[in-house]
Coordinates of N, CA and C in Angstrom, one line a residue:
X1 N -3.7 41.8 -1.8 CA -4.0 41.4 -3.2 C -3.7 39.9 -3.3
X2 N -4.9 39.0 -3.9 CA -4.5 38.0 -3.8 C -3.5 37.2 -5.7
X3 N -2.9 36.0 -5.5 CA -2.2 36.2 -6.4 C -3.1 35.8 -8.2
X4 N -4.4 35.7 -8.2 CA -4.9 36.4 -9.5 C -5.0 37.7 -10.2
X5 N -5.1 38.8 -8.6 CA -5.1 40.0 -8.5 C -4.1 40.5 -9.3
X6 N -2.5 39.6 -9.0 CA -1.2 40.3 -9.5 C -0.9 39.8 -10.8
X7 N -1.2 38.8 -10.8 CA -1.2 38.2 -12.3 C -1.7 39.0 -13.3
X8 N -3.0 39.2 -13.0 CA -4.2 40.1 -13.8 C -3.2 41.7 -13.8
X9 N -2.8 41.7 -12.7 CA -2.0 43.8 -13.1 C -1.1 43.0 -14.1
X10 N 0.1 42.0 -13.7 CA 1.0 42.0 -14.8 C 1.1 41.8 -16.3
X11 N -0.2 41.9 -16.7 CA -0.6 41.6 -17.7 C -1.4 42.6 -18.3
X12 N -2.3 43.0 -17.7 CA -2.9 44.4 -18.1 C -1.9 45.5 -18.0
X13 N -1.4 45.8 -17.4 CA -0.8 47.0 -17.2 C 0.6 47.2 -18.1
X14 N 1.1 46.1 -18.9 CA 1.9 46.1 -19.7 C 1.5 46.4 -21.2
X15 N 0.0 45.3 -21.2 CA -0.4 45.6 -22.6 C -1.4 47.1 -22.3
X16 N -1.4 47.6 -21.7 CA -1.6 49.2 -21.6 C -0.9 49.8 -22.1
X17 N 0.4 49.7 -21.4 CA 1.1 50.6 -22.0 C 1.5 50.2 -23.5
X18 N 1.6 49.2 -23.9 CA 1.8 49.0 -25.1 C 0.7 49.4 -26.4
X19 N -0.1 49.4 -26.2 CA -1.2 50.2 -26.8 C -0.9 51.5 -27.1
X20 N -1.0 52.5 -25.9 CA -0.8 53.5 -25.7 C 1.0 53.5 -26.3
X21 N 1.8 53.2 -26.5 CA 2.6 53.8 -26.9 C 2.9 53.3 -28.3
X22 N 2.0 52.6 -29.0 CA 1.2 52.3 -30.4 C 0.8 53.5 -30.5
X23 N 0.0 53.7 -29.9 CA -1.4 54.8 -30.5 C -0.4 55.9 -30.9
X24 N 0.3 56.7 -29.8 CA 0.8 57.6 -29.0 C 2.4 57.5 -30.6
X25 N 2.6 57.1 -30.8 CA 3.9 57.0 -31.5 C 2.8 57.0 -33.5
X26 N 2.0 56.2 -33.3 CA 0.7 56.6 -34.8 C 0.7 58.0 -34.6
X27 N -0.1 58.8 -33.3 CA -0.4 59.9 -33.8 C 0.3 60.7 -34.5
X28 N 2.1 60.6 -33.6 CA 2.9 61.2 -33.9 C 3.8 61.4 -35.6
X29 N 3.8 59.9 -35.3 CA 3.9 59.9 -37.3 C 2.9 60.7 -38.2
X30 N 1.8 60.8 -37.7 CA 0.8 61.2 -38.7 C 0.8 62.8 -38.8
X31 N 0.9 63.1 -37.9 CA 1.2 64.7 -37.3 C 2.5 65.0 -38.0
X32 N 3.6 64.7 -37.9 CA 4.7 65.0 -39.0 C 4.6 64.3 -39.8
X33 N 4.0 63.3 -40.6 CA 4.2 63.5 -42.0 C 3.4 64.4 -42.7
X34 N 2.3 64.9 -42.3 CA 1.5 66.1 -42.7 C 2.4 67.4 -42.7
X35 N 3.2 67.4 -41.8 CA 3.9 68.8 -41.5 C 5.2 68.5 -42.6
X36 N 5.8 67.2 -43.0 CA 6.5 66.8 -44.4 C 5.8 67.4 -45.6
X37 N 4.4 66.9 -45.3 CA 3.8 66.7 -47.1 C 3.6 68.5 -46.6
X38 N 2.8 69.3 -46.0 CA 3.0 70.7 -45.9 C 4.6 71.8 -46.9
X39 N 5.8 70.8 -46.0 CA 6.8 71.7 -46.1 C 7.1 71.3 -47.7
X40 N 7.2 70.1 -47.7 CA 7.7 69.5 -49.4 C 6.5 68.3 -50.0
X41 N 5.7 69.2 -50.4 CA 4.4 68.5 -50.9 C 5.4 67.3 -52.1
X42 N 5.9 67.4 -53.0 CA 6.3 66.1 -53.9 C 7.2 65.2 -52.9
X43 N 7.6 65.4 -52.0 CA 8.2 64.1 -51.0 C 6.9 63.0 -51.2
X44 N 7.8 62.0 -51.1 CA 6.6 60.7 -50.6 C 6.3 60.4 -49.3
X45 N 5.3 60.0 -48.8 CA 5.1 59.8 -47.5 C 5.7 59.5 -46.9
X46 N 6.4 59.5 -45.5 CA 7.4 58.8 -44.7 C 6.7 58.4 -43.1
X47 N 5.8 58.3 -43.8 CA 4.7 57.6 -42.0 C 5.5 56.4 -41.2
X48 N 5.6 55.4 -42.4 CA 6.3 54.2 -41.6 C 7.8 54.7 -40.9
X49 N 8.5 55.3 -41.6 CA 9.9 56.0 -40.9 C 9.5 57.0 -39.9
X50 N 8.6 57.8 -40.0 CA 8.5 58.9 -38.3 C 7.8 57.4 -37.4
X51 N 7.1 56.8 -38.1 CA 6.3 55.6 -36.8 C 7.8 54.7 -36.3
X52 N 8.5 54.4 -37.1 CA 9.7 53.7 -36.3 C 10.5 54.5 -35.5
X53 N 10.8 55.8 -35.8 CA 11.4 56.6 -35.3 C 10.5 57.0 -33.9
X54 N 9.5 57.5 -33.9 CA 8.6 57.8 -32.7 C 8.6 56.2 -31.6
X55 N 8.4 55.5 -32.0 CA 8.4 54.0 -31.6 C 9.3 53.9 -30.7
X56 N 10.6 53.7 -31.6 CA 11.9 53.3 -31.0 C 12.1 54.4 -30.3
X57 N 12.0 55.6 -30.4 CA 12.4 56.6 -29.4 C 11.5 56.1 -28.0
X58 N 10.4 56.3 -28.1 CA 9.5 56.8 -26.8 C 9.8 54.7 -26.1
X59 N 10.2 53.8 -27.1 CA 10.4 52.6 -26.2 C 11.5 52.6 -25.7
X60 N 12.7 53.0 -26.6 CA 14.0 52.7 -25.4 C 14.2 53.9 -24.5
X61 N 13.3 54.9 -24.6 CA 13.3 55.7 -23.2 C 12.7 55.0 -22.1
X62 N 11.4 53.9 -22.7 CA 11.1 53.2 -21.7 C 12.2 52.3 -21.1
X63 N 12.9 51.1 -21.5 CA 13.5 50.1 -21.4 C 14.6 50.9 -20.8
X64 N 15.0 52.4 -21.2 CA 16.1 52.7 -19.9 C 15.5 52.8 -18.1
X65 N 14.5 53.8 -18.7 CA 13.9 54.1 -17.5 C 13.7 52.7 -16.4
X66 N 13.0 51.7 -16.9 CA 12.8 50.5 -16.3 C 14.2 49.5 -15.6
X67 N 15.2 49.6 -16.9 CA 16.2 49.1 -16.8 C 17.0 50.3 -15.2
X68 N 17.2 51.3 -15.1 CA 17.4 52.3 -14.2 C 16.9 52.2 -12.9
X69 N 15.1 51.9 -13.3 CA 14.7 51.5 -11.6 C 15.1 49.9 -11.2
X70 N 15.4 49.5 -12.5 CA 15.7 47.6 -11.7 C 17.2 47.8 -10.9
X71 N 18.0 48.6 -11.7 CA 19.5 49.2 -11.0 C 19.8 49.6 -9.7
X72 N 18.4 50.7 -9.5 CA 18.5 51.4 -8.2 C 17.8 50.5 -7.5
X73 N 17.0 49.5 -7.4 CA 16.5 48.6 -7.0 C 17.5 47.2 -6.2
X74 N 18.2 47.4 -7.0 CA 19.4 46.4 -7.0 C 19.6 44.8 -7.5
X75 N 18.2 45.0 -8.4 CA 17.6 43.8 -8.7 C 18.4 43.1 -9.9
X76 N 19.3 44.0 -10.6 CA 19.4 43.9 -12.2 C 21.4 43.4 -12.0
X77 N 21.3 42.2 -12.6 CA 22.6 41.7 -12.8 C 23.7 42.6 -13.7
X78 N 24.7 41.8 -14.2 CA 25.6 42.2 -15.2 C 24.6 42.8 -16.6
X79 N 23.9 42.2 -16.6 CA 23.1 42.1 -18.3 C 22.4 43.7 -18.0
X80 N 22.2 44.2 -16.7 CA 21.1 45.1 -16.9 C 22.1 46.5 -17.7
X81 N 24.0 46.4 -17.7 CA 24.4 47.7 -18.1 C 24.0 47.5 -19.9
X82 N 24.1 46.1 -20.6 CA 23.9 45.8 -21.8 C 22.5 46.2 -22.1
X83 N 21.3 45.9 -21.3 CA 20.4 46.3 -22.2 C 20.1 48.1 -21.9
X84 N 20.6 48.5 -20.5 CA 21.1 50.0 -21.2 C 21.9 50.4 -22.3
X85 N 23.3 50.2 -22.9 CA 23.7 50.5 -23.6 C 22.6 49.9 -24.9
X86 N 22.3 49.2 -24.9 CA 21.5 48.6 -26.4 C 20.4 50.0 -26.1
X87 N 20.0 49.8 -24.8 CA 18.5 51.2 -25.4 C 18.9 52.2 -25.5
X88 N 20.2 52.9 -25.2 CA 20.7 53.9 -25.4 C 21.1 54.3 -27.3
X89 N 21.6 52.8 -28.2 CA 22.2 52.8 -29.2 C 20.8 52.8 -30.5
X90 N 19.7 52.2 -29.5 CA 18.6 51.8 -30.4 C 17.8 53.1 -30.2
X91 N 18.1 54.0 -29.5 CA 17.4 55.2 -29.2 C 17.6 56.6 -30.3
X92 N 18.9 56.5 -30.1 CA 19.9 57.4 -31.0 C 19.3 56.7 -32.2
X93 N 19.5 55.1 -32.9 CA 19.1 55.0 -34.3 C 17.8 55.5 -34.6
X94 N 17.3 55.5 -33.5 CA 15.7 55.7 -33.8 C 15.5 57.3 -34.0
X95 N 16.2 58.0 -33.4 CA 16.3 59.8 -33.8 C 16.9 60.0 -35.1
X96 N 17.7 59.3 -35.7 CA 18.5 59.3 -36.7 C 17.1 58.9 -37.4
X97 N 16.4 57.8 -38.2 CA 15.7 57.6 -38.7 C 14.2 58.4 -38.5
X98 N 13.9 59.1 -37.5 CA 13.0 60.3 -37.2 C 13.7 61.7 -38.1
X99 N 14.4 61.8 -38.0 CA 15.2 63.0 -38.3 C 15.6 62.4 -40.4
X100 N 15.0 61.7 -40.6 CA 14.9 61.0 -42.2 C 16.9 61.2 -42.5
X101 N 17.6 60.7 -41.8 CA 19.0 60.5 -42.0 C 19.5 58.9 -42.4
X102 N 20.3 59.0 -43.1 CA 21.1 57.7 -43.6 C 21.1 56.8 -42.6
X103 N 22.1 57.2 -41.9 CA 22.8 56.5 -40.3 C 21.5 56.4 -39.8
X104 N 20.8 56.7 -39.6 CA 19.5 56.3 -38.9 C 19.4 55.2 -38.8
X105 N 18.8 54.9 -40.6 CA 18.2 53.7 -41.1 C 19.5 52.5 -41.0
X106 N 20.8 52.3 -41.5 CA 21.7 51.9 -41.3 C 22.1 51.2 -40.1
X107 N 22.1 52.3 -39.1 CA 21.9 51.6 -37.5 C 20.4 50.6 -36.9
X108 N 19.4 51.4 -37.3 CA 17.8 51.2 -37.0 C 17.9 49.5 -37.1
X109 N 17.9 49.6 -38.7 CA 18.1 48.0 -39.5 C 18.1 46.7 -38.4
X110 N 19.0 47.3 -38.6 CA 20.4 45.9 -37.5 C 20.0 45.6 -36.0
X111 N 19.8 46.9 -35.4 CA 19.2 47.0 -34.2 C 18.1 46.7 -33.8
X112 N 17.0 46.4 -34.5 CA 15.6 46.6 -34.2 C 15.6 44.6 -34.1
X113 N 16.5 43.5 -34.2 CA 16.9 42.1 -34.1 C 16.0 42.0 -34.6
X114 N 15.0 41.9 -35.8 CA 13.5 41.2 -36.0 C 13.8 41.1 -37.8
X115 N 14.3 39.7 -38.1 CA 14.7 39.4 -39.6 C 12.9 40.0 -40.6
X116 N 12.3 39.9 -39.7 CA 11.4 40.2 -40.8 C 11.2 41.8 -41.0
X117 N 11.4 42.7 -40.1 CA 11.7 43.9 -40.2 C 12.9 44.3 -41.1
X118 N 13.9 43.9 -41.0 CA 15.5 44.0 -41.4 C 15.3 43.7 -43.2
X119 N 14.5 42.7 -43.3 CA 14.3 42.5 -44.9 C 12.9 43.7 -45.4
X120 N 11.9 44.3 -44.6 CA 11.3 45.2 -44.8 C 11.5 46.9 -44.9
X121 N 12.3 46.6 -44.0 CA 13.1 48.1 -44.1 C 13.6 48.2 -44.6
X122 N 14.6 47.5 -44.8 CA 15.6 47.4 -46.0 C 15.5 47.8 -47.3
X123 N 14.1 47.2 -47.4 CA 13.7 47.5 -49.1 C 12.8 49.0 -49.1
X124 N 12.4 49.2 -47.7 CA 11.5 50.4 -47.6 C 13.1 51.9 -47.8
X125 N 13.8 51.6 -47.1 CA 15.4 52.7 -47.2 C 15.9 52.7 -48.2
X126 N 15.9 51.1 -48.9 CA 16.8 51.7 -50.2 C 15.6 52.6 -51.3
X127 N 14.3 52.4 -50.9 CA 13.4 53.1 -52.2 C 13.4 54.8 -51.7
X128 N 13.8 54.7 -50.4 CA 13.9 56.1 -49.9 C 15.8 56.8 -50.1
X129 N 16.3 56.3 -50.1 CA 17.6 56.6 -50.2 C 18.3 57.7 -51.0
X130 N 18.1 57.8 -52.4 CA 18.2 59.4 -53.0 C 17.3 60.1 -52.6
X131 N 16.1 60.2 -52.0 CA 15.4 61.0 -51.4 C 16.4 61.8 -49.7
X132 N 16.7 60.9 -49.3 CA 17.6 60.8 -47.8 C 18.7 61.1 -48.2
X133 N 19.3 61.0 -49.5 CA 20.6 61.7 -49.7 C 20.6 63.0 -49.8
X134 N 19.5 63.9 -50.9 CA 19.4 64.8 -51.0 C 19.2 66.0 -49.7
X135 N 18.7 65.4 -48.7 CA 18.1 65.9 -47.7 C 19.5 66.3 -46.6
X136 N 20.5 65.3 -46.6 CA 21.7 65.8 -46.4 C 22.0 64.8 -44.8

């Protein structure tokens, strides 16, 4: 393979999977919040919360997995045990916020580094918040 050949995979093959784990993480929100509005029809929608939660799940499973083969590889310095513990920490927030929990969103927040997110969610959790309290 010559080197436009590899260029061209590393580039396609990433925004592949990035699509697909768009799409793949949309469907899933859309599929449970139907199965929400089903169980407790006066809830308000929570698409954007199962889509972060599906998201952040099914990506720091990736970012372990990857971070894992650069390990056994032997490729991956000091930094590679940090960005497992971060996908390990950002995985769990992201089940928390799937699972419509406090600590979810509280961890999620902070974690997810992206100020324009952190001021979005923010105001998207606190309008969900006595909703998320009652729920327990």
């Amino acid at each position: 393979m010559n080197m436009n050949g590899s260029i061209a995979i590393s580039v396609v093959v990433p925004f592949v999977l990035l699509v697909l784990w768009f799409l793949v993480s949309l469907k899933l929100a859309h599929r449970k919040d139907a199965e929400l509005n089903q169980l407790l029809p006066e809830t308000l929608s929570y698409k954007w919360g199962y889509f972060l939660g599906y998201s952040g799940v099914i990506g720091a499973a990736g970012i372990a997995v990857t971070a894992a083969a650069v390990l056994v590889a032997g490729l991956g310095g000091g930094w590679l045990l940090a960005v497992l513990a971060y996908a390990l920490l950002f995985g769990l927030a992201s089940y928390g916020v799937l699972m419509r929990r406090k600590w979810g969103w509280l961890f999620h927040i902070p974690l997810s580094l992206n100020p324009g997110l952190w001021a979005f969610n923010s105001v998207y959790a606190s309008n969900r918040w006595q909703e998320l309290a009652r729920q327990g």
